[in-house]
Amino acid sequence: MTSKPYRIWFDGEFVAWEDAQVHLLTHTLHYGLAAFEGIRAYRCSDERSAVFRLQEHVDRLFASAHIARIEIPFTKEETHNAIIELLNINYLEEAYIRPIAYIGGGKVGLHPGDNPIHLAIAAYPWGTYLGEGALSKGISAKVSSYTRMGVNSFMTKAKISGNYVNSVLAKVEATSYGSDEAILLDSEGYVAEGSGENIFIVRNGKLKTPPLTSILEGITRDSVIKIAQDEGIEVEAERFTRDELYIADEAFFTGTAAEITPIREVDKRTIGKGKPGPITKRLQSRFFDIVEGKDPKFLGWLEFFSATAPLKVKSESK
Ligand code: PPE
């Protein structure tokens, strides 16, 4: 693991990047049960910075943990404050924030028993998720040979580490075939989501996105729906097939990491004109205005902080 000059919040203390270690017999390492989040903080136009929809992410972290029967030994408020403190302490004006609640070592075997639950939060700069030019030119995607896991096999509403085995397999497959990202179909063959994003299509001026049945309840997805409604664009949460995707006028992914990434090609079929379409561009530009605090209507989604006032480090090592 390459060292970074950032501290990590680990069970209530700040530790150096390289000291945030786990034991080999960590339960989660073997069985994949951990609840995690991906959150972004942006530098705003007025010298301040802001975390985008922080409370919703903290709520989803606790919802994922609840589904997984992981009892996080901190309150939502403590977690929320820890994230802001971490950004301050690291002077991070822009960051990707990764909280993870996991089951530690103790008894080996499937039942987590009394193994301790840990909460760790890392934050570091992370640029464009799908590579240079992804946001301005769009990316290529491949419908995966892997099916999105069924709703009674995995808990798709929960952001649980083990769920991502499906995503990692799909992502590696897609990139090894030369595509930038994978699109997974659900067990009935309808379009579900990307390996780490929700998906939207535009047809005849209307937006369509798969219903929440078998996908992650994306916070960016929810934001895009609300922005589109504000723009007077009709949005339907309705199932669609891969061939409807092929004949869409526009398509894009949404996610904290991916933000709003246009899709210009799927399975070697050009989508629309093969470049970001007008509705995608409109939503993308409104989204970036909002996260940068330039849109008074959506200021409620931002939690401002000043990364210029670091707090005192409580502890050097765990
Ligand atoms: N679906 C999946 C499967 C998913 O992982 C994400 C986020 C989304 C939808 C979009 O959710 P939201 O971020 O709330 O809009 N994926 C996270 C992890 C990416 C990673 O590579 O790690 C993210 O974007 O932070």
PDB file of N, CA and C and ligand atoms in Angstrom, residues 38 57 60 96 98 126 129 148 159 164 193-198 216 218-221 254-257, ligand 1:
ATOM      1  N   GLY A  38     -19.135   5.718  -0.008  1.00  0.00           N
ATOM      2  CA  GLY A  38     -18.281   6.557  -0.854  1.00  0.00           C
ATOM      3  C   GLY A  38     -18.935   7.926  -0.869  1.00  0.00           C
ATOM      4  N   HIS A  57     -25.495   9.961   3.193  1.00  0.00           N
ATOM      5  CA  HIS A  57     -24.487   8.894   3.138  1.00  0.00           C
ATOM      6  C   HIS A  57     -24.314   8.233   4.506  1.00  0.00           C
ATOM      7  N   ARG A  60     -27.184   5.996   5.010  1.00  0.00           N
ATOM      8  CA  ARG A  60     -27.101   4.747   4.242  1.00  0.00           C
ATOM      9  C   ARG A  60     -26.055   3.805   4.838  1.00  0.00           C
ATOM     10  N   TYR A  96     -12.373  12.197  -1.746  1.00  0.00           N
ATOM     11  CA  TYR A  96     -13.279  11.055  -1.747  1.00  0.00           C
ATOM     12  C   TYR A  96     -13.164  10.486  -0.344  1.00  0.00           C
ATOM     13  N   ARG A  98     -14.108   7.481   2.395  1.00  0.00           N
ATOM     14  CA  ARG A  98     -14.480   6.069   2.428  1.00  0.00           C
ATOM     15  C   ARG A  98     -14.600   5.569   3.876  1.00  0.00           C
ATOM     16  N   TRP A 126      -9.389  12.082  -5.164  1.00  0.00           N
ATOM     17  CA  TRP A 126      -9.660  11.068  -6.196  1.00  0.00           C
ATOM     18  C   TRP A 126     -10.311  11.793  -7.361  1.00  0.00           C
ATOM     19  N   TYR A 129     -13.352   9.260 -12.083  1.00  0.00           N
ATOM     20  CA  TYR A 129     -13.430   7.820 -11.812  1.00  0.00           C
ATOM     21  C   TYR A 129     -13.115   6.974 -13.038  1.00  0.00           C
ATOM     22  N   ARG A 148     -26.446  -9.399 -12.285  1.00  0.00           N
ATOM     23  CA  ARG A 148     -26.489  -8.733 -10.977  1.00  0.00           C
ATOM     24  C   ARG A 148     -27.081  -9.716  -9.986  1.00  0.00           C
ATOM     25  N   LYS A 159     -24.799  -1.379   0.994  1.00  0.00           N
ATOM     26  CA  LYS A 159     -23.475  -1.230   0.396  1.00  0.00           C
ATOM     27  C   LYS A 159     -22.537  -2.092   1.233  1.00  0.00           C
ATOM     28  N   TYR A 164     -19.628  -6.652  -3.782  1.00  0.00           N
ATOM     29  CA  TYR A 164     -18.769  -6.118  -4.842  1.00  0.00           C
ATOM     30  C   TYR A 164     -17.929  -7.165  -5.556  1.00  0.00           C
ATOM     31  N   GLU A 193     -27.623  -2.002 -13.297  1.00  0.00           N
ATOM     32  CA  GLU A 193     -26.722  -0.885 -12.968  1.00  0.00           C
ATOM     33  C   GLU A 193     -25.313  -1.173 -13.474  1.00  0.00           C
ATOM     34  N   GLY A 194     -24.432  -0.216 -13.312  1.00  0.00           N
ATOM     35  CA  GLY A 194     -23.026  -0.416 -13.649  1.00  0.00           C
ATOM     36  C   GLY A 194     -22.320  -1.105 -12.496  1.00  0.00           C
ATOM     37  N   SER A 195     -21.037  -1.403 -12.651  1.00  0.00           N
ATOM     38  CA  SER A 195     -20.329  -2.105 -11.571  1.00  0.00           C
ATOM     39  C   SER A 195     -20.274  -1.238 -10.309  1.00  0.00           C
ATOM     40  N   GLY A 196     -20.254   0.088 -10.495  1.00  0.00           N
ATOM     41  CA  GLY A 196     -20.241   0.987  -9.330  1.00  0.00           C
ATOM     42  C   GLY A 196     -21.040   2.244  -9.599  1.00  0.00           C
ATOM     43  N   GLU A 197     -22.100   2.113 -10.417  1.00  0.00           N
ATOM     44  CA  GLU A 197     -22.906   3.289 -10.779  1.00  0.00           C
ATOM     45  C   GLU A 197     -24.341   2.874 -11.068  1.00  0.00           C
ATOM     46  N   ASN A 198     -25.246   3.818 -10.933  1.00  0.00           N
ATOM     47  CA  ASN A 198     -26.607   3.647 -11.460  1.00  0.00           C
ATOM     48  C   ASN A 198     -26.596   4.112 -12.910  1.00  0.00           C
ATOM     49  N   LEU A 216     -28.521  -0.628  -5.992  1.00  0.00           N
ATOM     50  CA  LEU A 216     -28.209   0.246  -4.856  1.00  0.00           C
ATOM     51  C   LEU A 216     -29.015   1.544  -4.986  1.00  0.00           C
ATOM     52  N   GLY A 218     -28.891   4.732  -5.137  1.00  0.00           N
ATOM     53  CA  GLY A 218     -27.834   5.718  -5.334  1.00  0.00           C
ATOM     54  C   GLY A 218     -28.269   7.117  -4.917  1.00  0.00           C
ATOM     55  N   ILE A 219     -27.384   7.780  -4.230  1.00  0.00           N
ATOM     56  CA  ILE A 219     -27.667   9.154  -3.781  1.00  0.00           C
ATOM     57  C   ILE A 219     -27.511  10.116  -4.963  1.00  0.00           C
ATOM     58  N   THR A 220     -26.595   9.807  -5.868  1.00  0.00           N
ATOM     59  CA  THR A 220     -26.474  10.631  -7.086  1.00  0.00           C
ATOM     60  C   THR A 220     -27.689  10.397  -7.981  1.00  0.00           C
ATOM     61  N   ARG A 221     -28.164   9.155  -8.046  1.00  0.00           N
ATOM     62  CA  ARG A 221     -29.375   8.841  -8.817  1.00  0.00           C
ATOM     63  C   ARG A 221     -30.533   9.694  -8.319  1.00  0.00           C
ATOM     64  N   THR A 254     -24.478   7.352 -13.094  1.00  0.00           N
ATOM     65  CA  THR A 254     -24.391   8.275 -11.954  1.00  0.00           C
ATOM     66  C   THR A 254     -23.780   7.545 -10.760  1.00  0.00           C
ATOM     67  N   GLY A 255     -23.000   8.264  -9.986  1.00  0.00           N
ATOM     68  CA  GLY A 255     -22.420   7.689  -8.773  1.00  0.00           C
ATOM     69  C   GLY A 255     -21.560   8.741  -8.100  1.00  0.00           C
ATOM     70  N   THR A 256     -21.268   8.515  -6.850  1.00  0.00           N
ATOM     71  CA  THR A 256     -20.413   9.464  -6.137  1.00  0.00           C
ATOM     72  C   THR A 256     -19.056   9.555  -6.824  1.00  0.00           C
ATOM     73  N   ALA A 257     -18.475   8.395  -7.105  1.00  0.00           N
ATOM     74  CA  ALA A 257     -17.172   8.395  -7.771  1.00  0.00           C
ATOM     75  C   ALA A 257     -17.324   8.819  -9.235  1.00  0.00           C
TER      76      ALA A 257
HETATM   77  N1  PPE B   1     -24.509   1.237  -7.751  1.00  0.00           N
HETATM   78  C1  PPE B   1     -23.396   0.662  -7.239  1.00  0.00           C
HETATM   79  C2  PPE B   1     -23.229  -0.788  -7.361  1.00  0.00           C
HETATM   80  C3  PPE B   1     -22.444   1.475  -6.614  1.00  0.00           C
HETATM   81  O1  PPE B   1     -21.352   0.908  -6.106  1.00  0.00           O
HETATM   82  C4  PPE B   1     -22.634   2.859  -6.530  1.00  0.00           C
HETATM   83  C5  PPE B   1     -21.606   3.737  -5.873  1.00  0.00           C
HETATM   84  C6  PPE B   1     -23.809   3.415  -7.068  1.00  0.00           C
HETATM   85  C7  PPE B   1     -24.731   2.565  -7.664  1.00  0.00           C
HETATM   86  C8  PPE B   1     -24.112   4.889  -6.978  1.00  0.00           C
HETATM   87  O2  PPE B   1     -24.412   5.273  -5.664  1.00  0.00           O
HETATM   88  P1  PPE B   1     -24.149   6.752  -5.132  1.00  0.00           P
HETATM   89  O3  PPE B   1     -22.685   6.887  -4.983  1.00  0.00           O
HETATM   90  O4  PPE B   1     -24.876   6.814  -3.858  1.00  0.00           O
HETATM   91  O5  PPE B   1     -24.696   7.680  -6.154  1.00  0.00           O
HETATM   92  N2  PPE B   1     -20.281   3.290  -5.991  1.00  0.00           N
HETATM   93  C9  PPE B   1     -19.276   3.784  -5.078  1.00  0.00           C
HETATM   94  C10 PPE B   1     -18.037   2.929  -5.120  1.00  0.00           C
HETATM   95  C11 PPE B   1     -17.120   3.089  -6.248  1.00  0.00           C
HETATM   96  C12 PPE B   1     -15.843   2.294  -6.071  1.00  0.00           C
HETATM   97  O6  PPE B   1     -15.204   2.029  -7.110  1.00  0.00           O
HETATM   98  O7  PPE B   1     -15.452   1.965  -4.962  1.00  0.00           O
HETATM   99  C13 PPE B   1     -19.018   5.263  -5.278  1.00  0.00           C
HETATM  100  O8  PPE B   1     -19.354   5.840  -6.309  1.00  0.00           O
HETATM  101  O9  PPE B   1     -18.495   5.870  -4.341  1.00  0.00           O
END
